[in-house]
Amino acid sequence: MLIHLISFAFFFGFALSSQSPPHLPQCTHNETLKALLTCNPMRFDIMKIREKYSNSGAAPEFYKEIDAACELAMECYEPLKCHEARRYRVALDEACDFNIWMFPENRECLMSFFSAAYNAPSLPEPPCLLQYPFMENDTARRHTAYTDGKYCFMDYVKNNCSWNSHHYFSKRYEKIVIAISIDPRVNDCGTEYQQMKHMRCHVLLAETEKRIKNRGFFDRLFGGSQSLAVEKACEDIRECIAGDECFSSSVIPTKIQQLCGNAGQ
């Protein structure tokens, strides 16, 4: 537990030190007292909730408790339009917007969607997956797909993932869209965009391997539809990691070379 408390405190301190809007006035004495004595203690409630559920997996109670605690804390900071309070609020926003890696089921749900979207032409449903290029490597087209195809994404999550995942994605969909489709162009392999990209590329790699294994002898010999599918998969996974230094230390480039090289692609 001590490690979790120290990590949370470090995160909060880092977030505060990196966010300092210069255009806001300094807090008055009363505003400072409210921030320190009323609002700031609420963040420790959030810390306790995260610690409480850290080893028990995702549960509906976690989402309900964390959302309620975050809403109360945000309402407390909302009237405080001053420098120090704003810095606390920025850190609070980041603490409450727990990322997709916090619980595996949300990550697995998204990767399951990636796989379904990529295999949409061969799936009987949902038909809307064919309408939107969710797995497009071009970020602009991918952004449009997730923006216009929200109902399709959420319908898939509702029917194929847990209640927890549906709750998570429905409340954070806009931020998920940004993370999936807008490259911040910063020299940082730990951004949410890179996290999403790695998941997408891993799914493409798995699909490539699956298609190679499923290719029959005569299809390999005469270049049938299965061979075309393998060729397309190899192109897609290579394009997914092309020119991205964040994959230089990953096993993906080596795996691609082995799979597609042995498959003659």
Short mmCIF file of C-alpha atoms in Angstrom, two decimals:
data_model
loop_
_atom_site.label_atom_id
_atom_site.label_comp_id
_atom_site.label_asym_id
_atom_site.label_seq_id
_atom_site.Cartn_x
_atom_site.Cartn_y
_atom_site.Cartn_z
CA MET A 1 0.00 0.00 0.00
CA LEU A 2 2.86 2.38 0.80
CA ILE A 3 4.17 2.02 -2.74
CA HIS A 4 0.77 2.98 -4.14
CA LEU A 5 0.58 6.04 -1.86
CA ILE A 6 4.06 7.18 -2.83
CA SER A 7 3.33 6.65 -6.53
CA PHE A 8 0.11 8.60 -6.30
CA ALA A 9 1.79 11.41 -4.40
CA PHE A 10 4.60 11.56 -6.97
CA PHE A 11 2.08 11.69 -9.81
CA PHE A 12 0.19 14.49 -8.14
CA GLY A 13 3.35 16.46 -7.48
CA PHE A 14 4.53 16.01 -11.06
CA ALA A 15 1.17 17.06 -12.47
CA LEU A 16 1.14 20.17 -10.31
CA SER A 17 4.70 21.16 -11.20
CA SER A 18 4.05 20.76 -14.94
CA GLN A 19 0.82 22.75 -15.01
CA SER A 20 0.93 26.40 -14.01
CA PRO A 21 -1.44 28.65 -16.00
CA PRO A 22 0.18 32.10 -15.88
CA HIS A 23 -2.96 34.06 -16.79
CA LEU A 24 -4.91 33.27 -13.61
CA PRO A 25 -4.80 35.48 -10.51
CA GLN A 26 -3.31 34.29 -7.25
CA CYS A 27 -5.80 32.75 -4.86
CA THR A 28 -7.22 34.88 -2.10
CA HIS A 29 -6.82 33.85 1.53
CA ASN A 30 -10.29 32.31 1.59
CA GLU A 31 -9.79 30.51 -1.71
CA THR A 32 -6.51 29.08 -0.47
CA LEU A 33 -8.16 27.83 2.71
CA LYS A 34 -10.96 26.18 0.76
CA ALA A 35 -8.52 24.48 -1.60
CA LEU A 36 -6.27 23.23 1.19
CA LEU A 37 -8.83 22.34 3.86
CA THR A 38 -11.90 21.30 1.86
CA CYS A 39 -11.03 20.33 -1.71
CA ASN A 40 -7.55 18.84 -1.43
CA PRO A 41 -8.54 16.20 1.17
CA MET A 42 -11.04 14.86 -1.36
CA ARG A 43 -8.19 13.71 -3.57
CA PHE A 44 -7.09 11.38 -0.77
CA ASP A 45 -10.55 9.80 -0.92
CA ILE A 46 -9.85 9.08 -4.58
CA MET A 47 -6.46 7.63 -3.65
CA LYS A 48 -8.09 5.35 -1.08
CA ILE A 49 -10.66 4.11 -3.59
CA ARG A 50 -7.98 3.29 -6.14
CA GLU A 51 -5.97 1.49 -3.47
CA LYS A 52 -9.05 -0.37 -2.26
CA TYR A 53 -9.68 -1.93 -5.67
CA SER A 54 -6.09 -2.17 -6.91
CA ASN A 55 -5.84 -5.95 -6.37
CA SER A 56 -9.44 -7.02 -6.83
CA GLY A 57 -9.96 -6.46 -10.54
CA ALA A 58 -12.55 -4.20 -12.08
CA ALA A 59 -15.87 -4.11 -10.27
CA PRO A 60 -18.99 -1.99 -10.82
CA GLU A 61 -18.52 -0.63 -7.30
CA PHE A 62 -15.13 0.80 -8.25
CA TYR A 63 -16.51 2.86 -11.12
CA LYS A 64 -19.43 4.08 -9.05
CA GLU A 65 -17.25 5.09 -6.10
CA ILE A 66 -14.49 6.71 -8.15
CA ASP A 67 -16.96 8.65 -10.30
CA ALA A 68 -18.84 9.93 -7.25
CA ALA A 69 -15.65 10.95 -5.46
CA CYS A 70 -14.24 12.69 -8.54
CA GLU A 71 -17.48 14.54 -9.17
CA LEU A 72 -17.52 15.88 -5.61
CA ALA A 73 -13.89 16.99 -5.81
CA MET A 74 -14.37 18.68 -9.17
CA GLU A 75 -17.45 20.52 -7.91
CA CYS A 76 -15.39 21.74 -4.95
CA TYR A 77 -12.66 23.18 -7.19
CA GLU A 78 -15.01 24.57 -9.84
CA PRO A 79 -15.73 27.98 -8.22
CA LEU A 80 -12.03 28.58 -7.54
CA LYS A 81 -10.81 30.53 -10.58
CA CYS A 82 -7.29 31.15 -9.33
CA HIS A 83 -3.75 30.01 -10.01
CA GLU A 84 -3.06 27.39 -7.33
CA ALA A 85 -6.57 25.92 -7.40
CA ARG A 86 -6.40 25.51 -11.16
CA ARG A 87 -3.17 23.56 -10.83
CA TYR A 88 -4.81 21.23 -8.32
CA ARG A 89 -7.79 20.82 -10.66
CA VAL A 90 -5.58 19.83 -13.60
CA ALA A 91 -3.91 17.16 -11.47
CA LEU A 92 -7.32 15.98 -10.26
CA ASP A 93 -8.59 15.65 -13.84
CA GLU A 94 -5.66 13.41 -14.70
CA ALA A 95 -6.07 11.33 -11.54
CA CYS A 96 -9.77 10.78 -12.18
CA ASP A 97 -9.35 9.97 -15.85
CA PHE A 98 -7.67 6.62 -15.14
CA ASN A 99 -6.24 5.23 -18.36
CA ILE A 100 -7.13 2.06 -20.17
CA TRP A 101 -4.22 0.12 -18.65
CA MET A 102 -5.64 0.33 -15.16
CA PHE A 103 -7.86 -2.74 -15.66
CA PRO A 104 -7.19 -5.50 -18.23
CA GLU A 105 -10.82 -6.00 -19.22
CA ASN A 106 -11.03 -2.53 -20.80
CA ARG A 107 -7.86 -3.17 -22.76
CA GLU A 108 -9.04 -6.61 -23.84
CA CYS A 109 -12.39 -5.19 -24.88
CA LEU A 110 -10.75 -2.58 -27.11
CA MET A 111 -8.39 -5.11 -28.68
CA SER A 112 -11.37 -7.39 -29.31
CA PHE A 113 -13.04 -4.51 -31.12
CA PHE A 114 -9.89 -3.88 -33.17
CA SER A 115 -9.91 -7.53 -34.23
CA ALA A 116 -13.61 -7.48 -35.14
CA ALA A 117 -13.20 -4.25 -37.10
CA TYR A 118 -10.26 -5.65 -39.03
CA ASN A 119 -12.15 -8.85 -39.86
CA ALA A 120 -15.43 -7.05 -40.62
CA PRO A 121 -15.64 -8.25 -44.26
CA SER A 122 -15.82 -11.87 -43.07
CA LEU A 123 -18.11 -11.31 -40.06
CA PRO A 124 -21.91 -11.59 -40.24
CA GLU A 125 -22.41 -8.76 -37.72
CA PRO A 126 -22.43 -6.04 -36.69
CA PRO A 127 -22.72 -4.75 -40.29
CA CYS A 128 -21.82 -1.21 -39.23
CA LEU A 129 -18.19 -2.30 -38.84
CA LEU A 130 -17.97 -2.29 -42.63
CA GLN A 131 -19.12 1.31 -42.83
CA TYR A 132 -16.26 2.85 -40.87
CA PRO A 133 -12.50 2.28 -41.37
CA PHE A 134 -11.74 1.88 -37.66
CA MET A 135 -8.43 0.14 -38.40
CA GLU A 136 -7.27 2.61 -41.03
CA ASN A 137 -3.60 3.54 -40.63
CA ASP A 138 -4.28 7.10 -41.79
CA THR A 139 -5.01 9.08 -38.61
CA ALA A 140 -7.41 11.56 -40.24
CA ARG A 141 -9.61 8.82 -41.68
CA ARG A 142 -9.43 6.90 -38.42
CA HIS A 143 -10.52 10.00 -36.48
CA THR A 144 -13.52 10.43 -38.77
CA ALA A 145 -14.40 6.76 -38.41
CA TYR A 146 -14.50 6.88 -34.61
CA THR A 147 -16.25 10.25 -34.56
CA ASP A 148 -19.00 9.23 -36.95
CA GLY A 149 -19.14 5.60 -35.85
CA LYS A 150 -19.57 6.08 -32.11
CA TYR A 151 -22.88 4.19 -32.07
CA CYS A 152 -21.21 1.25 -33.85
CA PHE A 153 -18.33 1.12 -31.39
CA MET A 154 -20.57 1.40 -28.34
CA ASP A 155 -22.99 -1.20 -29.73
CA TYR A 156 -20.10 -3.64 -30.09
CA VAL A 157 -18.91 -2.94 -26.54
CA LYS A 158 -22.43 -3.34 -25.17
CA ASN A 159 -22.90 -6.73 -26.83
CA ASN A 160 -19.41 -8.18 -26.46
CA CYS A 161 -17.81 -6.68 -23.35
CA SER A 162 -18.65 -6.29 -19.67
CA TRP A 163 -20.82 -3.66 -18.04
CA ASN A 164 -17.65 -2.15 -16.59
CA SER A 165 -16.13 -1.67 -20.02
CA HIS A 166 -19.32 -0.20 -21.43
CA HIS A 167 -19.41 2.27 -18.54
CA TYR A 168 -15.75 3.15 -19.04
CA PHE A 169 -15.97 3.77 -22.78
CA SER A 170 -19.30 5.58 -22.68
CA LYS A 171 -17.97 8.14 -20.18
CA ARG A 172 -14.60 8.59 -21.87
CA TYR A 173 -15.37 8.07 -25.53
CA GLU A 174 -14.20 11.48 -26.75
CA LYS A 175 -10.85 11.07 -24.99
CA ILE A 176 -10.51 7.56 -26.40
CA VAL A 177 -11.08 8.94 -29.91
CA ILE A 178 -8.33 11.51 -29.39
CA ALA A 179 -5.94 8.88 -28.03
CA ILE A 180 -6.65 6.53 -30.94
CA SER A 181 -6.48 9.00 -33.79
CA ILE A 182 -4.50 12.14 -32.91
CA ASP A 183 -0.72 11.88 -32.74
CA PRO A 184 0.60 14.50 -30.27
CA ARG A 185 3.92 14.56 -32.18
CA VAL A 186 6.02 14.50 -29.04
CA ASN A 187 9.17 12.49 -28.38
CA ASP A 188 7.47 10.24 -25.84
CA CYS A 189 6.65 6.57 -26.32
CA GLY A 190 4.44 6.54 -23.23
CA THR A 191 1.63 8.73 -24.55
CA GLU A 192 -1.93 7.41 -24.74
CA TYR A 193 -1.65 7.61 -28.52
CA GLN A 194 1.34 5.25 -28.44
CA GLN A 195 -0.46 2.91 -26.03
CA MET A 196 -3.40 2.69 -28.42
CA LYS A 197 -1.11 2.30 -31.41
CA HIS A 198 0.75 -0.59 -29.79
CA MET A 199 -2.54 -2.35 -29.08
CA ARG A 200 -3.71 -1.82 -32.65
CA CYS A 201 -0.42 -3.07 -34.10
CA HIS A 202 -0.40 -6.09 -31.80
CA VAL A 203 -3.87 -7.00 -33.05
CA LEU A 204 -2.71 -6.66 -36.66
CA LEU A 205 0.28 -8.88 -35.89
CA ALA A 206 -2.00 -11.52 -34.34
CA GLU A 207 -4.31 -11.38 -37.37
CA THR A 208 -1.34 -11.73 -39.71
CA GLU A 209 -0.14 -14.82 -37.86
CA LYS A 210 -3.65 -16.28 -37.87
CA ARG A 211 -4.05 -15.78 -41.62
CA ILE A 212 -0.69 -17.35 -42.35
CA LYS A 213 -1.54 -20.42 -40.25
CA ASN A 214 -4.96 -20.77 -41.89
CA ARG A 215 -3.59 -20.66 -45.43
CA GLY A 216 -3.96 -24.02 -47.15
CA PHE A 217 -1.37 -25.89 -49.20
CA PHE A 218 -2.99 -25.31 -52.60
CA ASP A 219 -3.65 -21.68 -51.75
CA ARG A 220 0.04 -21.23 -51.00
CA LEU A 221 0.92 -23.05 -54.19
CA PHE A 222 -1.40 -21.20 -56.56
CA GLY A 223 -1.87 -17.89 -54.75
CA GLY A 224 -5.57 -17.96 -53.91
CA SER A 225 -7.71 -15.69 -51.75
CA GLN A 226 -6.00 -16.75 -48.53
CA SER A 227 -2.63 -15.74 -49.93
CA LEU A 228 -4.07 -12.35 -50.89
CA ALA A 229 -5.34 -11.97 -47.32
CA VAL A 230 -1.85 -12.74 -45.98
CA GLU A 231 -0.31 -10.21 -48.36
CA LYS A 232 -2.79 -7.56 -47.20
CA ALA A 233 -2.15 -8.35 -43.51
CA CYS A 234 1.63 -8.07 -43.97
CA GLU A 235 1.19 -4.71 -45.68
CA ASP A 236 -1.07 -3.45 -42.90
CA ILE A 237 1.17 -4.45 -40.00
CA ARG A 238 4.26 -3.02 -41.71
CA GLU A 239 2.43 0.24 -42.32
CA CYS A 240 1.28 0.31 -38.69
CA ILE A 241 4.83 0.48 -37.33
CA ALA A 242 6.50 2.26 -40.27
CA GLY A 243 8.80 5.09 -39.27
CA ASP A 244 7.93 4.87 -35.58
CA GLU A 245 10.98 4.70 -33.33
CA CYS A 246 8.82 3.56 -30.43
CA PHE A 247 8.76 0.10 -32.01
CA SER A 248 12.55 -0.12 -32.31
CA SER A 249 12.86 -2.02 -29.03
CA SER A 250 9.69 -4.01 -29.58
CA VAL A 251 9.51 -7.64 -30.70
CA ILE A 252 7.02 -6.68 -33.41
CA PRO A 253 9.50 -5.78 -36.21
CA THR A 254 11.38 -9.07 -35.73
CA LYS A 255 8.14 -11.01 -35.58
CA ILE A 256 6.89 -9.36 -38.78
CA GLN A 257 10.11 -10.23 -40.56
CA GLN A 258 9.85 -13.85 -39.45
CA LEU A 259 6.16 -14.31 -40.26
CA CYS A 260 5.92 -12.42 -43.51
CA GLY A 261 9.38 -13.45 -44.67
CA ASN A 262 8.58 -17.13 -44.23
CA ALA A 263 5.25 -16.55 -45.97
CA GLY A 264 7.04 -15.06 -48.97
CA GLN A 265 5.77 -11.53 -48.33
#
